[in-house]
Amino acid sequence: MDLLIKDRLAALQRIIDAGTTRDDSLFGGNLGLVLYWWEWYRYTGNNKYAKKASLLLALVIQRLDDDTSNLKGTSLSRGGAGLALVLLLLEKEGMISSSDGQAINALNELLFEEATLQLDQDCTDCLHGAFGIIHYFTIYTRLTGYNDYLNKLVAQACSRVVKQPDGYWFRNAMLSQKGQEPVNFSLSHGQSGMLLVLTAALALTKHTDITGEVIRRGIQYILKHRLQVDDQRGEYSCFPFSASDDGAILENRPRLGWCYGDLNVVLLLYRAGKLFNEPEWIRIADIIGLYSTMRKEEAATQVKDPFFCHGASGLAQFYQTLYVETGDEKYKEAQAYWIGEATDMLNDPVIGAALHQNAHSLLDGVAGVSLVLLAGLQDRKPFWSEMLFL
């Protein structure tokens, strides 16, 4: 299997090498490729990969200086928070020096100011809004020890939570439409991701009481929406995509992926369950997580491609994360299964055409698939997985 994976990795690298992209973003373009090449350097020790990473990062910075970059705003996915996170991780890795990393300080002020404005407007999205910036500042605080930005943003975020008798939830103005305020449960845009960010921030902020309360009551709200599964009727998901503010289910699909689905809640329950010493949350996570490993048909997962966002490679990386969290071999087996599925899908001629169309994206292209396949060859959690909330 390892030989097959290495063969696929070589083919994918040729696709990446064959073209360039004007997209400089973290999740869709060159900043993600910087991490891709750096991971290859870490795996092989070959300096040519470190040079590729350095040259590409220099290109992104030059475009910013020339005002020709398409980085937009301050988001994690497509803007300044993504740039700051890459610089931070690479400074930690030793690819850039602390003096080269001074740009982080200038970015921090911009990111903090924009996050405060976004929180006031309930632009909370994890990929495109304030919680993506809080995620960055959580990692920044852990690596630097400076928590002033994080303290203020966590306190402000907690002040914006909607409090109801059956639990707490965060609005996401980016998802509101026609007067509706759907409560989204996903990692990418909703409650699971936001509570995972707060769970990671809890030990680093002075606002432990209110943050802990928001996490606890937020999990209470999610668990109130747990669904009954019925494989015979094609009802595989234990949690909906979204609900209305009065509790009615708005959208429910059987997707199992990085972006949406039951694994988002499972990871939250494992991490928060350990943090708060709540064995019942861990028990629920075990039940739902291990049940998910049996969901392999397309009808039960909606997995149709090998990509990271809602495809096979994202599932493989998610299961590696759950294995690290729990040590349960079933998750290790699930990781291997979905790596195998991703590898097989690369032979599909329709998918093969898509590989060339969107080669450089972490979420929807070759770069993300490659990073997951590379992680499958190693016995360590990859350094880049944290940026994806894993």
Coordinates of C-alpha atoms in Angstrom, one line a residue, residues 1-389:
M1 CA 0.0 0.0 0.0
D2 CA 2.8 2.4 0.9
L3 CA 4.4 1.9 -2.6
L4 CA 1.0 2.7 -4.2
I5 CA 0.6 5.8 -2.1
K6 CA 4.2 7.0 -3.0
D7 CA 3.4 6.4 -6.7
R8 CA 0.2 8.5 -6.4
L9 CA 2.1 11.2 -4.5
A10 CA 4.7 11.4 -7.3
A11 CA 1.9 11.8 -9.9
L12 CA 0.2 14.5 -7.9
Q13 CA 3.4 16.4 -7.4
R14 CA 3.9 16.4 -11.2
I15 CA 0.4 18.0 -11.5
I16 CA 1.3 20.7 -9.0
D17 CA 4.6 21.3 -10.6
A18 CA 3.0 21.7 -14.1
G19 CA 1.2 24.9 -13.3
T20 CA 0.9 28.0 -11.2
T21 CA -1.9 29.9 -9.6
R22 CA -2.7 33.6 -9.0
D23 CA -4.6 32.6 -5.9
D24 CA -2.5 33.4 -2.9
S25 CA -4.9 32.2 -0.2
L26 CA -4.3 29.6 2.5
F27 CA -7.1 27.2 1.7
G28 CA -7.2 27.7 -2.1
G29 CA -3.8 28.7 -3.3
N30 CA -0.1 29.6 -2.8
L31 CA 0.0 29.9 1.0
G32 CA -1.4 26.4 1.2
L33 CA 1.3 25.3 -1.3
V34 CA 4.0 26.8 0.9
L35 CA 2.9 24.4 3.6
Y36 CA 2.7 21.6 1.1
W37 CA 6.3 22.0 0.0
W38 CA 7.5 22.5 3.6
E39 CA 5.9 19.2 4.6
W40 CA 7.7 17.5 1.8
Y41 CA 10.9 19.0 3.1
R42 CA 10.1 17.7 6.6
Y43 CA 9.4 14.2 5.2
T44 CA 12.4 13.9 2.9
G45 CA 15.0 16.3 4.3
N46 CA 15.6 17.4 0.7
N47 CA 16.5 21.1 0.6
K48 CA 14.9 21.5 -2.8
Y49 CA 11.5 21.4 -1.2
A50 CA 12.4 24.0 1.4
K51 CA 13.6 26.2 -1.4
K52 CA 10.3 25.8 -3.2
A53 CA 8.5 26.8 -0.1
S54 CA 10.7 29.8 0.5
L55 CA 10.4 31.1 -3.0
L56 CA 6.7 30.7 -3.1
L57 CA 6.3 32.6 0.2
A58 CA 8.5 35.3 -1.1
L59 CA 6.3 35.6 -4.2
V60 CA 3.2 36.0 -2.0
I61 CA 4.9 38.7 0.1
Q62 CA 6.1 40.5 -3.1
R63 CA 2.6 40.6 -4.5
L64 CA 1.3 42.1 -1.3
D65 CA 4.1 44.8 -1.5
D66 CA 3.2 45.4 -5.2
D67 CA -0.6 45.5 -4.4
T68 CA -1.2 42.7 -6.9
S69 CA -2.2 40.0 -4.4
N70 CA -5.7 38.6 -4.4
L71 CA -5.6 38.0 -0.7
K72 CA -8.9 39.5 0.5
G73 CA -9.7 40.9 3.9
T74 CA -8.7 39.2 7.1
S75 CA -10.2 35.7 6.9
L76 CA -8.5 32.5 7.7
S77 CA -9.4 31.0 4.3
R78 CA -8.6 33.8 1.9
G79 CA -7.1 36.7 3.8
G80 CA -4.8 38.0 6.5
A81 CA -5.4 35.5 9.2
G82 CA -4.3 32.7 6.8
L83 CA -1.1 34.7 6.0
A84 CA -0.4 35.3 9.7
L85 CA -0.9 31.7 10.6
V86 CA 1.4 30.5 7.9
L87 CA 4.1 32.9 9.0
L88 CA 3.6 31.9 12.6
L89 CA 3.9 28.2 11.9
L90 CA 6.9 28.6 9.6
E91 CA 8.7 30.7 12.2
K92 CA 8.1 27.9 14.7
E93 CA 9.4 25.4 12.2
G94 CA 12.5 27.5 11.6
M95 CA 11.9 28.2 8.0
I96 CA 11.8 31.9 8.6
S97 CA 13.6 33.9 11.2
S98 CA 12.0 35.9 14.0
S99 CA 13.1 39.1 12.2
D100 CA 11.4 37.9 9.0
G101 CA 8.3 37.2 11.1
Q102 CA 8.0 40.8 12.2
A103 CA 5.2 41.1 9.7
I104 CA 3.1 39.1 12.1
N105 CA 3.1 42.0 14.6
A106 CA 1.6 44.4 12.0
L107 CA -0.9 41.8 10.9
N108 CA -2.0 41.2 14.5
E109 CA -3.3 44.7 15.0
L110 CA -5.3 44.6 11.8
L111 CA -6.7 41.2 12.6
F112 CA -7.7 42.1 16.1
E113 CA -9.5 45.3 15.0
E114 CA -11.3 43.5 12.2
A115 CA -12.4 40.6 14.5
T116 CA -13.9 43.0 17.0
L117 CA -16.0 44.6 14.2
Q118 CA -17.0 41.2 12.8
L119 CA -18.1 40.0 16.3
D120 CA -20.2 43.1 16.7
Q121 CA -22.0 42.2 13.4
D122 CA -22.2 38.4 14.3
C123 CA -19.8 37.6 11.4
T124 CA -18.6 34.6 13.3
D125 CA -17.7 32.2 10.5
C126 CA -14.7 29.9 11.2
L127 CA -13.4 30.0 7.7
H128 CA -14.5 33.6 6.7
G129 CA -15.1 35.5 9.9
A130 CA -14.2 36.2 13.5
F131 CA -13.8 32.7 14.8
G132 CA -11.1 32.0 12.2
I133 CA -9.2 35.0 13.5
I134 CA -9.7 33.8 17.1
H135 CA -8.4 30.4 16.0
Y136 CA -5.3 32.1 14.8
F137 CA -4.8 34.1 18.0
T138 CA -5.3 30.9 20.0
I139 CA -2.3 29.3 18.2
Y140 CA -0.4 32.6 18.5
T141 CA -0.9 32.7 22.2
R142 CA 0.1 29.1 22.7
L143 CA 3.4 29.7 20.8
T144 CA 4.3 33.2 22.1
G145 CA 2.6 33.4 25.5
Y146 CA 1.1 36.8 24.6
N147 CA -2.7 36.6 25.2
D148 CA -4.0 40.1 25.2
Y149 CA -5.7 39.8 21.8
L150 CA -7.1 36.4 22.7
N151 CA -8.5 37.6 26.1
K152 CA -10.4 40.5 24.5
L153 CA -11.8 38.5 21.6
V154 CA -12.9 35.5 23.7
A155 CA -14.7 37.8 26.1
Q156 CA -16.4 39.7 23.2
A157 CA -17.4 36.4 21.5
C158 CA -18.9 35.0 24.7
S159 CA -20.9 38.2 25.1
R160 CA -22.5 37.7 21.7
V161 CA -23.8 34.2 22.4
V162 CA -27.6 33.6 22.2
K163 CA -28.9 32.2 25.5
Q164 CA -31.9 30.0 25.4
P165 CA -33.3 27.5 28.0
D166 CA -32.1 24.5 26.0
G167 CA -28.6 25.9 25.5
Y168 CA -26.4 28.6 23.9
W169 CA -25.6 29.2 20.2
F170 CA -23.8 31.7 18.0
R171 CA -25.3 33.5 15.1
N172 CA -23.5 33.6 11.8
A173 CA -24.7 36.6 9.8
M174 CA -23.0 35.2 6.7
L175 CA -25.6 32.4 6.7
S176 CA -28.7 34.5 7.5
Q177 CA -31.2 34.9 4.7
K178 CA -34.7 36.4 4.3
G179 CA -35.0 37.1 8.0
Q180 CA -34.0 33.6 9.0
E181 CA -31.1 32.9 11.4
P182 CA -30.2 29.3 10.9
V183 CA -28.2 27.6 13.7
N184 CA -25.4 25.9 11.8
F185 CA -23.8 22.8 13.5
S186 CA -20.7 22.4 11.3
L187 CA -17.0 22.8 11.9
S188 CA -16.5 25.0 8.9
H189 CA -19.3 27.6 9.6
G190 CA -21.1 26.7 12.8
Q191 CA -21.4 25.7 16.4
S192 CA -18.9 22.7 16.3
G193 CA -16.1 24.8 14.9
M194 CA -16.8 27.8 17.2
L195 CA -16.9 25.6 20.3
L196 CA -13.7 23.8 19.2
V197 CA -12.0 27.2 19.0
L198 CA -13.2 28.2 22.4
T199 CA -12.2 24.8 23.8
A200 CA -8.6 25.3 22.5
A201 CA -8.6 28.8 23.9
L202 CA -9.9 28.0 27.4
A203 CA -6.6 27.3 29.1
L204 CA -5.0 30.3 27.5
T205 CA -7.5 33.0 28.5
K206 CA -8.3 34.6 31.8
H207 CA -12.0 34.4 31.1
T208 CA -12.3 30.7 32.0
D209 CA -15.7 30.9 33.8
I210 CA -17.7 32.5 31.0
T211 CA -15.9 30.6 28.3
G212 CA -16.4 27.3 30.1
E213 CA -20.1 28.2 30.6
V214 CA -20.5 28.9 26.8
I215 CA -18.8 25.7 25.9
R216 CA -20.9 23.6 28.3
R217 CA -24.2 25.2 27.3
G218 CA -23.3 25.2 23.6
I219 CA -22.7 21.4 23.8
Q220 CA -26.0 21.1 25.6
Y221 CA -27.7 22.9 22.7
I222 CA -26.1 20.6 20.1
L223 CA -27.0 17.4 22.0
K224 CA -30.6 18.6 22.2
H225 CA -30.7 18.3 18.4
R226 CA -29.4 14.7 18.3
L227 CA -31.3 12.6 15.8
Q228 CA -32.4 9.0 15.7
V229 CA -30.6 7.1 13.0
D230 CA -32.3 4.5 10.8
D231 CA -30.1 2.9 8.2
Q232 CA -33.1 1.2 6.5
R233 CA -34.6 4.6 5.8
G234 CA -31.4 6.2 4.8
E235 CA -31.2 8.3 7.9
Y236 CA -27.6 8.1 8.8
S237 CA -26.7 11.4 10.5
C238 CA -26.9 11.8 14.2
F239 CA -26.9 15.6 14.0
P240 CA -28.5 18.0 11.4
F241 CA -26.7 20.5 9.2
S242 CA -28.8 23.3 10.7
A243 CA -31.8 24.2 12.7
S244 CA -34.0 27.3 13.2
D245 CA -33.7 29.3 16.3
D246 CA -36.9 27.6 17.6
G247 CA -35.3 24.2 17.3
A248 CA -36.9 23.0 14.1
I249 CA -34.6 21.0 11.8
L250 CA -33.9 23.1 8.6
E251 CA -31.5 20.9 6.8
N252 CA -30.4 17.3 7.3
R253 CA -28.1 15.4 5.0
P254 CA -26.0 12.2 5.5
R255 CA -22.7 14.0 4.7
L256 CA -19.7 12.7 6.5
G257 CA -16.8 15.0 6.0
W258 CA -14.3 17.5 7.3
C259 CA -16.6 20.5 6.7
Y260 CA -19.9 19.1 7.9
G261 CA -21.3 16.1 9.6
D262 CA -21.2 14.0 12.7
L263 CA -17.4 13.8 13.1
N264 CA -17.4 17.6 13.7
V265 CA -19.5 17.0 16.9
V266 CA -17.5 13.9 17.8
L267 CA -14.2 15.7 17.9
L268 CA -15.8 18.5 20.0
L269 CA -17.2 16.0 22.5
Y270 CA -13.9 14.2 22.8
R271 CA -11.9 17.4 23.4
A272 CA -14.3 19.1 25.7
G273 CA -15.1 15.8 27.5
K274 CA -11.5 15.4 28.5
L275 CA -11.1 19.1 29.3
F276 CA -14.2 19.2 31.6
N277 CA -13.9 15.6 32.8
E278 CA -17.3 14.7 31.3
P279 CA -17.3 11.0 30.7
E280 CA -20.9 11.1 29.3
W281 CA -19.7 13.3 26.4
I282 CA -16.9 10.9 25.7
R283 CA -19.3 8.0 25.8
I284 CA -21.6 9.7 23.2
A285 CA -18.6 10.5 21.1
D286 CA -17.5 6.8 21.2
I287 CA -21.0 5.7 20.1
I288 CA -21.3 8.1 17.2
G289 CA -17.7 8.1 16.1
L290 CA -17.4 4.3 16.0
Y291 CA -20.8 4.1 14.2
S292 CA -19.5 6.5 11.6
T293 CA -16.6 4.1 10.8
M294 CA -19.2 1.7 9.4
R295 CA -20.7 4.3 7.1
K296 CA -18.8 3.6 3.8
E297 CA -21.4 3.7 1.0
E298 CA -21.9 6.9 -0.9
A299 CA -25.5 7.1 0.2
A300 CA -24.3 7.1 3.9
T301 CA -21.5 9.6 3.5
Q302 CA -22.0 11.7 0.3
V303 CA -18.3 11.2 -0.5
K304 CA -17.8 11.4 -4.2
D305 CA -14.3 12.6 -4.6
P306 CA -10.8 12.3 -3.0
F307 CA -10.6 16.0 -1.9
F308 CA -10.2 17.4 1.6
C309 CA -13.3 19.5 2.2
H310 CA -16.0 16.9 1.8
G311 CA -14.2 14.0 0.3
A312 CA -12.2 10.9 1.2
S313 CA -8.9 12.5 2.1
G314 CA -10.6 14.9 4.6
L315 CA -12.2 11.9 6.2
A316 CA -8.9 10.1 6.4
Q317 CA -7.3 13.0 8.2
F318 CA -10.3 13.4 10.5
Y319 CA -10.0 9.7 11.6
Q320 CA -6.3 10.1 12.2
T321 CA -7.1 13.0 14.5
L322 CA -9.7 10.9 16.3
Y323 CA -7.1 8.1 16.7
V324 CA -4.7 10.6 18.2
E325 CA -7.4 11.8 20.6
T326 CA -8.5 8.3 21.7
G327 CA -6.0 5.6 20.7
D328 CA -8.9 3.5 19.4
E329 CA -7.6 1.3 16.6
K330 CA -11.0 1.5 14.8
Y331 CA -10.2 5.1 13.9
K332 CA -6.8 4.0 12.6
E333 CA -8.5 1.4 10.5
A334 CA -10.9 4.1 9.2
Q335 CA -8.1 6.3 8.3
A336 CA -6.5 3.5 6.3
Y337 CA -9.8 2.8 4.6
W338 CA -10.4 6.3 3.4
I339 CA -6.8 6.7 2.3
G340 CA -7.4 3.7 0.2
E341 CA -10.6 5.2 -1.2
A342 CA -8.9 8.5 -2.0
T343 CA -6.1 6.6 -3.7
D344 CA -8.5 4.6 -5.8
M345 CA -10.5 7.6 -6.8
L346 CA -7.5 9.2 -8.3
N347 CA -7.7 6.7 -11.1
D348 CA -11.2 7.8 -12.1
P349 CA -11.0 9.7 -15.4
V350 CA -13.6 12.3 -14.4
I351 CA -11.8 13.0 -11.1
G352 CA -8.5 13.0 -13.0
A353 CA -9.7 16.0 -15.1
A354 CA -10.8 17.8 -11.9
L355 CA -7.3 17.3 -10.5
H356 CA -5.8 19.4 -13.3
Q357 CA -8.4 22.1 -13.0
N358 CA -7.9 22.8 -9.3
A359 CA -4.5 21.5 -8.5
H360 CA -3.3 24.0 -5.9
S361 CA -6.2 24.0 -3.4
L362 CA -5.9 22.5 0.1
L363 CA -9.6 22.0 0.4
D364 CA -10.7 21.2 -3.1
G365 CA -7.6 20.1 -5.0
V366 CA -4.4 18.1 -5.3
A367 CA -2.4 19.8 -2.5
G368 CA -4.8 18.7 0.2
V369 CA -5.1 15.1 -1.0
S370 CA -1.3 15.0 -1.2
L371 CA -0.8 16.2 2.4
V372 CA -3.2 13.6 3.7
L373 CA -1.5 10.8 1.7
L374 CA 1.8 11.9 3.0
A375 CA 0.5 12.0 6.6
G376 CA -0.6 8.4 6.1
L377 CA 3.0 7.4 5.6
Q378 CA 4.1 8.8 8.9
D379 CA 3.5 8.0 12.6
R380 CA 3.0 11.6 13.7
K381 CA 0.3 14.2 13.6
P382 CA 1.2 16.6 10.8
F383 CA 2.1 20.2 11.8
W384 CA -0.4 21.6 9.4
S385 CA -3.5 19.8 10.7
E386 CA -4.1 22.3 13.6
M387 CA -4.8 25.1 11.2
L388 CA -7.7 23.0 9.9
F389 CA -9.0 22.7 13.5

